[in-house]
């Protein structure tokens, strides 16, 4: 049992998910002296999306030194890491901080239920067992549930069909006629990833994305020496990557000069790399840059110059026994359909039932709009922290975003221990003010995300529930400074049952940044 300041109440932390978020949260807790934690992972291995996604060409399009934990320097081999390297990075982080004994693999969390009388959560698992935790951190990820189309004829197609995040390595694509449906960041990797194996490749595009050059490459021996052996060089490279992204992100303001410049870079990428003028035109987006997530690739466009690769700039209307019918009524006979159709993004935490004070369900609280204070805490769900929560996607490096949220949780746990608090909760007013601030940012600095295109950011009511409108640095500010003022502690004496009086509330001021 861990005690702080004479408070003998144990603070057990249950973390759901051993992806980049869950592992990062555990390290931030340990760094603040709290090791009474357990991690529950549904898969047989850690890594989250980097375990799920193993399609050919899979890797990250963020610079390696930025797509790294702040606490885990790594001898990256390339400017942009590939999926196997990223999986190894997670495994190495786990071992560096001796987390493996704390992780329960193949363990599915089904319910998390707050006990109002005892100030703790009961976590229930698919195998019927349960555990109790005073604090819960959800790190279940965001791009995890595949979005499957509902075309007529899905059941009559006689070939093979699978989603990119459920890659079928048992299916040999060599010599096959293959269709890739979708043209997002995943398709931009999988299309060049499979093109040289297949007999014929058709890429079905509903609406093109903006694609900037990625310029990924292996580090030279000199660069490896520089980054791994010369103090400060990897950090400098990290700062440079974040600075460049911060400048690029100014383009999310639809009225900015940077919006025009970002567009020009992406359109130039088409003109420089696609030979056929008609294909060039079909690949050119007709909406604001930043309305969809920017794709980064240097090998996607050149793939369309290969004689056996064709862009079909039309949606799929139905499947037949032997292939695809598009919106023109053209039939495309294919052997394999690869669904690069993305993920269910707006239904946060839909795979787990979470209940807070007075039995309130999280899905009920989020009926109109998924919303969390700085993306992390929800009023009436005490001691519950969310990583990769509503409106935290984006910025630049998701690891940086996850670490900011992890710090909020870890600091709150430390404060609970020091002050003997039994609950930390967020006032509704703090969340309302925060959401109003976010919406103002979407109307200005993030206006491109509300422009007229298909994107996965908006819920049925049209609110952007997924994205952070500003660069990472602003999220770092919001999560470092604001929660100290906005989280309200409910102190209780050591071992006392029930709810103690609310502490003098350090109530929120409206965020101004
Ligand atoms: P996505 O960006 O949501 O793209 C899905 C694609 O499928 C879009 O082109 C979409 O068309 C199309 N689509 C969806 N439903 C369809 C349907 N019923 N019929 C025809 N087309 C359909 O998904 P994603 O490419 O998997 O990427 C998701 C996110 O994952 C990215 O934005 C990024 O955040 C992350 N990601 C990151 C990396 C990385 O390197 N860091 C790599 C891959 C993915 P519309 O555009 O018309 O909707």
PDB file of N, CA and C in Angstrom, residues 309-376:
ATOM      1  N   UNK A 309      -1.515   0.267 -63.113  1.00  0.00           N
ATOM      2  CA  UNK A 309      -2.207   0.931 -61.996  1.00  0.00           C
ATOM      3  C   UNK A 309      -3.139   2.004 -62.550  1.00  0.00           C
ATOM      4  N   UNK A 310      -4.409   1.974 -62.116  1.00  0.00           N
ATOM      5  CA  UNK A 310      -5.395   2.935 -62.633  1.00  0.00           C
ATOM      6  C   UNK A 310      -6.122   3.614 -61.489  1.00  0.00           C
ATOM      7  N   UNK A 311      -6.315   4.915 -61.655  1.00  0.00           N
ATOM      8  CA  UNK A 311      -7.160   5.643 -60.710  1.00  0.00           C
ATOM      9  C   UNK A 311      -8.592   5.585 -61.234  1.00  0.00           C
ATOM     10  N   UNK A 312      -9.516   5.168 -60.380  1.00  0.00           N
ATOM     11  CA  UNK A 312     -10.945   5.228 -60.740  1.00  0.00           C
ATOM     12  C   UNK A 312     -11.539   6.348 -59.880  1.00  0.00           C
ATOM     13  N   UNK A 313     -11.756   7.529 -60.451  1.00  0.00           N
ATOM     14  CA  UNK A 313     -12.146   8.672 -59.623  1.00  0.00           C
ATOM     15  C   UNK A 313     -13.639   8.678 -59.333  1.00  0.00           C
ATOM     16  N   UNK A 314     -14.148   7.562 -58.911  1.00  0.00           N
ATOM     17  CA  UNK A 314     -15.579   7.439 -58.649  1.00  0.00           C
ATOM     18  C   UNK A 314     -15.799   6.544 -57.429  1.00  0.00           C
ATOM     19  N   UNK A 315     -16.947   6.722 -56.800  1.00  0.00           N
ATOM     20  CA  UNK A 315     -17.274   5.888 -55.641  1.00  0.00           C
ATOM     21  C   UNK A 315     -17.764   4.519 -56.097  1.00  0.00           C
ATOM     22  N   UNK A 316     -17.772   3.607 -55.160  1.00  0.00           N
ATOM     23  CA  UNK A 316     -18.295   2.258 -55.398  1.00  0.00           C
ATOM     24  C   UNK A 316     -19.796   2.301 -55.120  1.00  0.00           C
ATOM     25  N   UNK A 317     -20.597   1.717 -56.018  1.00  0.00           N
ATOM     26  CA  UNK A 317     -22.038   1.685 -55.701  1.00  0.00           C
ATOM     27  C   UNK A 317     -22.476   0.303 -55.237  1.00  0.00           C
ATOM     28  N   UNK A 318     -21.894  -0.750 -55.835  1.00  0.00           N
ATOM     29  CA  UNK A 318     -22.248  -2.093 -55.365  1.00  0.00           C
ATOM     30  C   UNK A 318     -21.180  -3.105 -55.761  1.00  0.00           C
ATOM     31  N   UNK A 319     -21.268  -4.274 -55.143  1.00  0.00           N
ATOM     32  CA  UNK A 319     -20.369  -5.372 -55.515  1.00  0.00           C
ATOM     33  C   UNK A 319     -21.185  -6.435 -56.226  1.00  0.00           C
ATOM     34  N   UNK A 320     -20.517  -7.121 -57.127  1.00  0.00           N
ATOM     35  CA  UNK A 320     -21.137  -8.271 -57.772  1.00  0.00           C
ATOM     36  C   UNK A 320     -20.302  -9.496 -57.392  1.00  0.00           C
ATOM     37  N   UNK A 321     -20.664 -10.631 -57.936  1.00  0.00           N
ATOM     38  CA  UNK A 321     -19.907 -11.861 -57.625  1.00  0.00           C
ATOM     39  C   UNK A 321     -18.426 -11.706 -57.937  1.00  0.00           C
ATOM     40  N   UNK A 322     -18.159 -10.990 -59.056  1.00  0.00           N
ATOM     41  CA  UNK A 322     -16.743 -10.939 -59.477  1.00  0.00           C
ATOM     42  C   UNK A 322     -16.124  -9.554 -59.445  1.00  0.00           C
ATOM     43  N   UNK A 323     -16.748  -8.613 -58.774  1.00  0.00           N
ATOM     44  CA  UNK A 323     -16.075  -7.324 -58.722  1.00  0.00           C
ATOM     45  C   UNK A 323     -16.926  -6.154 -58.258  1.00  0.00           C
ATOM     46  N   UNK A 324     -16.533  -4.956 -58.761  1.00  0.00           N
ATOM     47  CA  UNK A 324     -17.080  -3.689 -58.275  1.00  0.00           C
ATOM     48  C   UNK A 324     -17.831  -2.978 -59.393  1.00  0.00           C
ATOM     49  N   UNK A 325     -18.967  -2.367 -59.059  1.00  0.00           N
ATOM     50  CA  UNK A 325     -19.643  -1.453 -59.996  1.00  0.00           C
ATOM     51  C   UNK A 325     -19.452  -0.044 -59.432  1.00  0.00           C
ATOM     52  N   UNK A 326     -19.025   0.891 -60.276  1.00  0.00           N
ATOM     53  CA  UNK A 326     -18.831   2.258 -59.775  1.00  0.00           C
ATOM     54  C   UNK A 326     -20.026   3.147 -60.131  1.00  0.00           C
ATOM     55  N   UNK A 327     -19.954   4.414 -59.755  1.00  0.00           N
ATOM     56  CA  UNK A 327     -21.110   5.307 -59.938  1.00  0.00           C
ATOM     57  C   UNK A 327     -21.448   5.567 -61.411  1.00  0.00           C
ATOM     58  N   UNK A 328     -20.525   5.273 -62.317  1.00  0.00           N
ATOM     59  CA  UNK A 328     -20.815   5.382 -63.752  1.00  0.00           C
ATOM     60  C   UNK A 328     -21.497   4.133 -64.285  1.00  0.00           C
ATOM     61  N   UNK A 329     -21.607   3.122 -63.435  1.00  0.00           N
ATOM     62  CA  UNK A 329     -22.169   1.841 -63.871  1.00  0.00           C
ATOM     63  C   UNK A 329     -21.117   0.939 -64.493  1.00  0.00           C
ATOM     64  N   UNK A 330     -19.854   1.355 -64.476  1.00  0.00           N
ATOM     65  CA  UNK A 330     -18.785   0.531 -65.049  1.00  0.00           C
ATOM     66  C   UNK A 330     -18.470  -0.632 -64.119  1.00  0.00           C
ATOM     67  N   UNK A 331     -18.320  -1.829 -64.717  1.00  0.00           N
ATOM     68  CA  UNK A 331     -17.973  -3.011 -63.924  1.00  0.00           C
ATOM     69  C   UNK A 331     -16.451  -3.189 -63.922  1.00  0.00           C
ATOM     70  N   UNK A 332     -15.913  -3.501 -62.737  1.00  0.00           N
ATOM     71  CA  UNK A 332     -14.464  -3.712 -62.589  1.00  0.00           C
ATOM     72  C   UNK A 332     -14.243  -5.099 -61.979  1.00  0.00           C
ATOM     73  N   UNK A 333     -13.937  -6.091 -62.814  1.00  0.00           N
ATOM     74  CA  UNK A 333     -13.688  -7.423 -62.250  1.00  0.00           C
ATOM     75  C   UNK A 333     -12.396  -7.419 -61.419  1.00  0.00           C
ATOM     76  N   UNK A 334     -12.468  -7.889 -60.182  1.00  0.00           N
ATOM     77  CA  UNK A 334     -11.271  -7.945 -59.320  1.00  0.00           C
ATOM     78  C   UNK A 334     -11.277  -9.241 -58.501  1.00  0.00           C
ATOM     79  N   UNK A 335     -10.081  -9.642 -58.074  1.00  0.00           N
ATOM     80  CA  UNK A 335      -9.962 -10.840 -57.233  1.00  0.00           C
ATOM     81  C   UNK A 335      -9.952 -10.469 -55.757  1.00  0.00           C
ATOM     82  N   UNK A 336      -9.369  -9.299 -55.433  1.00  0.00           N
ATOM     83  CA  UNK A 336      -9.207  -8.908 -54.022  1.00  0.00           C
ATOM     84  C   UNK A 336      -9.620  -7.446 -53.872  1.00  0.00           C
ATOM     85  N   UNK A 337     -10.387  -7.166 -52.812  1.00  0.00           N
ATOM     86  CA  UNK A 337     -10.735  -5.766 -52.505  1.00  0.00           C
ATOM     87  C   UNK A 337     -10.107  -5.410 -51.162  1.00  0.00           C
ATOM     88  N   UNK A 338      -9.256  -4.381 -51.182  1.00  0.00           N
ATOM     89  CA  UNK A 338      -8.632  -3.902 -49.942  1.00  0.00           C
ATOM     90  C   UNK A 338      -9.373  -2.651 -49.506  1.00  0.00           C
ATOM     91  N   UNK A 339      -9.966  -2.709 -48.337  1.00  0.00           N
ATOM     92  CA  UNK A 339     -10.753  -1.575 -47.833  1.00  0.00           C
ATOM     93  C   UNK A 339      -9.843  -0.646 -47.037  1.00  0.00           C
ATOM     94  N   UNK A 340      -9.457   0.460 -47.674  1.00  0.00           N
ATOM     95  CA  UNK A 340      -8.679   1.493 -46.960  1.00  0.00           C
ATOM     96  C   UNK A 340      -9.670   2.605 -46.600  1.00  0.00           C
ATOM     97  N   UNK A 341     -10.767   2.187 -45.993  1.00  0.00           N
ATOM     98  CA  UNK A 341     -11.917   3.084 -45.793  1.00  0.00           C
ATOM     99  C   UNK A 341     -11.929   3.770 -44.425  1.00  0.00           C
ATOM    100  N   UNK A 342     -10.855   3.642 -43.672  1.00  0.00           N
ATOM    101  CA  UNK A 342     -10.733   4.414 -42.436  1.00  0.00           C
ATOM    102  C   UNK A 342     -11.409   3.780 -41.238  1.00  0.00           C
ATOM    103  N   UNK A 343     -11.732   4.622 -40.275  1.00  0.00           N
ATOM    104  CA  UNK A 343     -12.138   4.137 -38.950  1.00  0.00           C
ATOM    105  C   UNK A 343     -13.378   4.870 -38.450  1.00  0.00           C
ATOM    106  N   UNK A 344     -14.083   4.217 -37.521  1.00  0.00           N
ATOM    107  CA  UNK A 344     -15.189   4.887 -36.824  1.00  0.00           C
ATOM    108  C   UNK A 344     -14.543   5.845 -35.833  1.00  0.00           C
ATOM    109  N   UNK A 345     -14.761   7.119 -36.018  1.00  0.00           N
ATOM    110  CA  UNK A 345     -13.978   8.072 -35.232  1.00  0.00           C
ATOM    111  C   UNK A 345     -14.783   8.878 -34.217  1.00  0.00           C
ATOM    112  N   UNK A 346     -16.082   9.000 -34.420  1.00  0.00           N
ATOM    113  CA  UNK A 346     -16.811   9.954 -33.580  1.00  0.00           C
ATOM    114  C   UNK A 346     -17.460   9.306 -32.360  1.00  0.00           C
ATOM    115  N   UNK A 347     -17.408   7.998 -32.273  1.00  0.00           N
ATOM    116  CA  UNK A 347     -18.023   7.314 -31.123  1.00  0.00           C
ATOM    117  C   UNK A 347     -16.936   6.917 -30.132  1.00  0.00           C
ATOM    118  N   UNK A 348     -16.515   7.897 -29.352  1.00  0.00           N
ATOM    119  CA  UNK A 348     -15.419   7.672 -28.411  1.00  0.00           C
ATOM    120  C   UNK A 348     -15.799   6.638 -27.354  1.00  0.00           C
ATOM    121  N   UNK A 349     -14.889   5.793 -27.035  1.00  0.00           N
ATOM    122  CA  UNK A 349     -15.035   4.815 -25.956  1.00  0.00           C
ATOM    123  C   UNK A 349     -16.282   3.943 -26.104  1.00  0.00           C
ATOM    124  N   UNK A 350     -16.679   3.701 -27.365  1.00  0.00           N
ATOM    125  CA  UNK A 350     -17.933   2.966 -27.574  1.00  0.00           C
ATOM    126  C   UNK A 350     -17.803   1.483 -27.236  1.00  0.00           C
ATOM    127  N   UNK A 351     -16.559   0.978 -27.153  1.00  0.00           N
ATOM    128  CA  UNK A 351     -16.410  -0.461 -26.895  1.00  0.00           C
ATOM    129  C   UNK A 351     -16.452  -0.787 -25.400  1.00  0.00           C
ATOM    130  N   UNK A 352     -16.476   0.245 -24.538  1.00  0.00           N
ATOM    131  CA  UNK A 352     -16.507  -0.006 -23.087  1.00  0.00           C
ATOM    132  C   UNK A 352     -17.682   0.762 -22.487  1.00  0.00           C
ATOM    133  N   UNK A 353     -18.401   0.142 -21.569  1.00  0.00           N
ATOM    134  CA  UNK A 353     -19.455   0.874 -20.854  1.00  0.00           C
ATOM    135  C   UNK A 353     -18.821   1.545 -19.648  1.00  0.00           C
ATOM    136  N   UNK A 354     -18.937   2.867 -19.600  1.00  0.00           N
ATOM    137  CA  UNK A 354     -18.363   3.609 -18.472  1.00  0.00           C
ATOM    138  C   UNK A 354     -19.501   4.322 -17.740  1.00  0.00           C
ATOM    139  N   UNK A 355     -19.550   4.156 -16.418  1.00  0.00           N
ATOM    140  CA  UNK A 355     -20.595   4.800 -15.611  1.00  0.00           C
ATOM    141  C   UNK A 355     -19.930   5.657 -14.541  1.00  0.00           C
ATOM    142  N   UNK A 356     -20.422   6.884 -14.400  1.00  0.00           N
ATOM    143  CA  UNK A 356     -19.880   7.808 -13.412  1.00  0.00           C
ATOM    144  C   UNK A 356     -20.826   8.001 -12.241  1.00  0.00           C
ATOM    145  N   UNK A 357     -20.832   9.223 -11.686  1.00  0.00           N
ATOM    146  CA  UNK A 357     -21.655   9.498 -10.500  1.00  0.00           C
ATOM    147  C   UNK A 357     -23.125   9.207 -10.787  1.00  0.00           C
ATOM    148  N   UNK A 358     -23.813   8.694  -9.790  1.00  0.00           N
ATOM    149  CA  UNK A 358     -25.250   8.347  -9.889  1.00  0.00           C
ATOM    150  C   UNK A 358     -25.573   7.479 -11.091  1.00  0.00           C
ATOM    151  N   UNK A 359     -24.640   6.656 -11.494  1.00  0.00           N
ATOM    152  CA  UNK A 359     -24.881   5.696 -12.574  1.00  0.00           C
ATOM    153  C   UNK A 359     -24.961   6.313 -13.968  1.00  0.00           C
ATOM    154  N   UNK A 360     -24.528   7.575 -14.103  1.00  0.00           N
ATOM    155  CA  UNK A 360     -24.583   8.228 -15.418  1.00  0.00           C
ATOM    156  C   UNK A 360     -23.656   7.519 -16.406  1.00  0.00           C
ATOM    157  N   UNK A 361     -24.201   7.167 -17.571  1.00  0.00           N
ATOM    158  CA  UNK A 361     -23.325   6.499 -18.547  1.00  0.00           C
ATOM    159  C   UNK A 361     -22.612   7.550 -19.405  1.00  0.00           C
ATOM    160  N   UNK A 362     -21.378   7.233 -19.778  1.00  0.00           N
ATOM    161  CA  UNK A 362     -20.582   8.187 -20.556  1.00  0.00           C
ATOM    162  C   UNK A 362     -21.240   8.444 -21.913  1.00  0.00           C
ATOM    163  N   UNK A 363     -21.778   7.390 -22.500  1.00  0.00           N
ATOM    164  CA  UNK A 363     -22.419   7.568 -23.811  1.00  0.00           C
ATOM    165  C   UNK A 363     -23.640   8.475 -23.686  1.00  0.00           C
ATOM    166  N   UNK A 364     -24.338   8.400 -22.548  1.00  0.00           N
ATOM    167  CA  UNK A 364     -25.489   9.274 -22.304  1.00  0.00           C
ATOM    168  C   UNK A 364     -24.994  10.725 -22.146  1.00  0.00           C
ATOM    169  N   UNK A 365     -23.912  10.890 -21.375  1.00  0.00           N
ATOM    170  CA  UNK A 365     -23.364  12.238 -21.176  1.00  0.00           C
ATOM    171  C   UNK A 365     -22.906  12.831 -22.512  1.00  0.00           C
ATOM    172  N   UNK A 366     -22.512  11.963 -23.441  1.00  0.00           N
ATOM    173  CA  UNK A 366     -21.997  12.413 -24.733  1.00  0.00           C
ATOM    174  C   UNK A 366     -23.025  12.291 -25.858  1.00  0.00           C
ATOM    175  N   UNK A 367     -24.299  12.156 -25.478  1.00  0.00           N
ATOM    176  CA  UNK A 367     -25.334  11.891 -26.491  1.00  0.00           C
ATOM    177  C   UNK A 367     -25.300  12.942 -27.610  1.00  0.00           C
ATOM    178  N   UNK A 368     -25.165  14.220 -27.204  1.00  0.00           N
ATOM    179  CA  UNK A 368     -25.180  15.262 -28.233  1.00  0.00           C
ATOM    180  C   UNK A 368     -23.788  15.483 -28.828  1.00  0.00           C
ATOM    181  N   UNK A 369     -22.791  15.452 -27.961  1.00  0.00           N
ATOM    182  CA  UNK A 369     -21.436  15.728 -28.448  1.00  0.00           C
ATOM    183  C   UNK A 369     -20.414  15.137 -27.476  1.00  0.00           C
ATOM    184  N   UNK A 370     -19.495  14.366 -27.990  1.00  0.00           N
ATOM    185  CA  UNK A 370     -18.409  13.868 -27.138  1.00  0.00           C
ATOM    186  C   UNK A 370     -17.537  15.056 -26.760  1.00  0.00           C
ATOM    187  N   UNK A 371     -17.364  15.293 -25.469  1.00  0.00           N
ATOM    188  CA  UNK A 371     -16.612  16.474 -25.029  1.00  0.00           C
ATOM    189  C   UNK A 371     -15.914  16.166 -23.715  1.00  0.00           C
ATOM    190  N   UNK A 372     -14.679  16.587 -23.609  1.00  0.00           N
ATOM    191  CA  UNK A 372     -13.938  16.401 -22.362  1.00  0.00           C
ATOM    192  C   UNK A 372     -13.072  17.628 -22.132  1.00  0.00           C
ATOM    193  N   UNK A 373     -12.927  18.018 -20.881  1.00  0.00           N
ATOM    194  CA  UNK A 373     -12.108  19.186 -20.552  1.00  0.00           C
ATOM    195  C   UNK A 373     -10.659  18.891 -20.925  1.00  0.00           C
ATOM    196  N   UNK A 374     -10.063  19.766 -21.711  1.00  0.00           N
ATOM    197  CA  UNK A 374      -8.778  19.549 -22.389  1.00  0.00           C
ATOM    198  C   UNK A 374      -8.669  18.133 -22.991  1.00  0.00           C
ATOM    199  N   UNK A 375      -9.818  17.602 -23.375  1.00  0.00           N
ATOM    200  CA  UNK A 375      -9.858  16.275 -23.994  1.00  0.00           C
ATOM    201  C   UNK A 375      -9.645  15.140 -23.011  1.00  0.00           C
ATOM    202  N   UNK A 376      -9.569  15.457 -21.706  1.00  0.00           N
ATOM    203  CA  UNK A 376      -9.113  14.439 -20.748  1.00  0.00           C
ATOM    204  C   UNK A 376     -10.163  14.076 -19.679  1.00  0.00           C
TER     205      UNK A 376
END
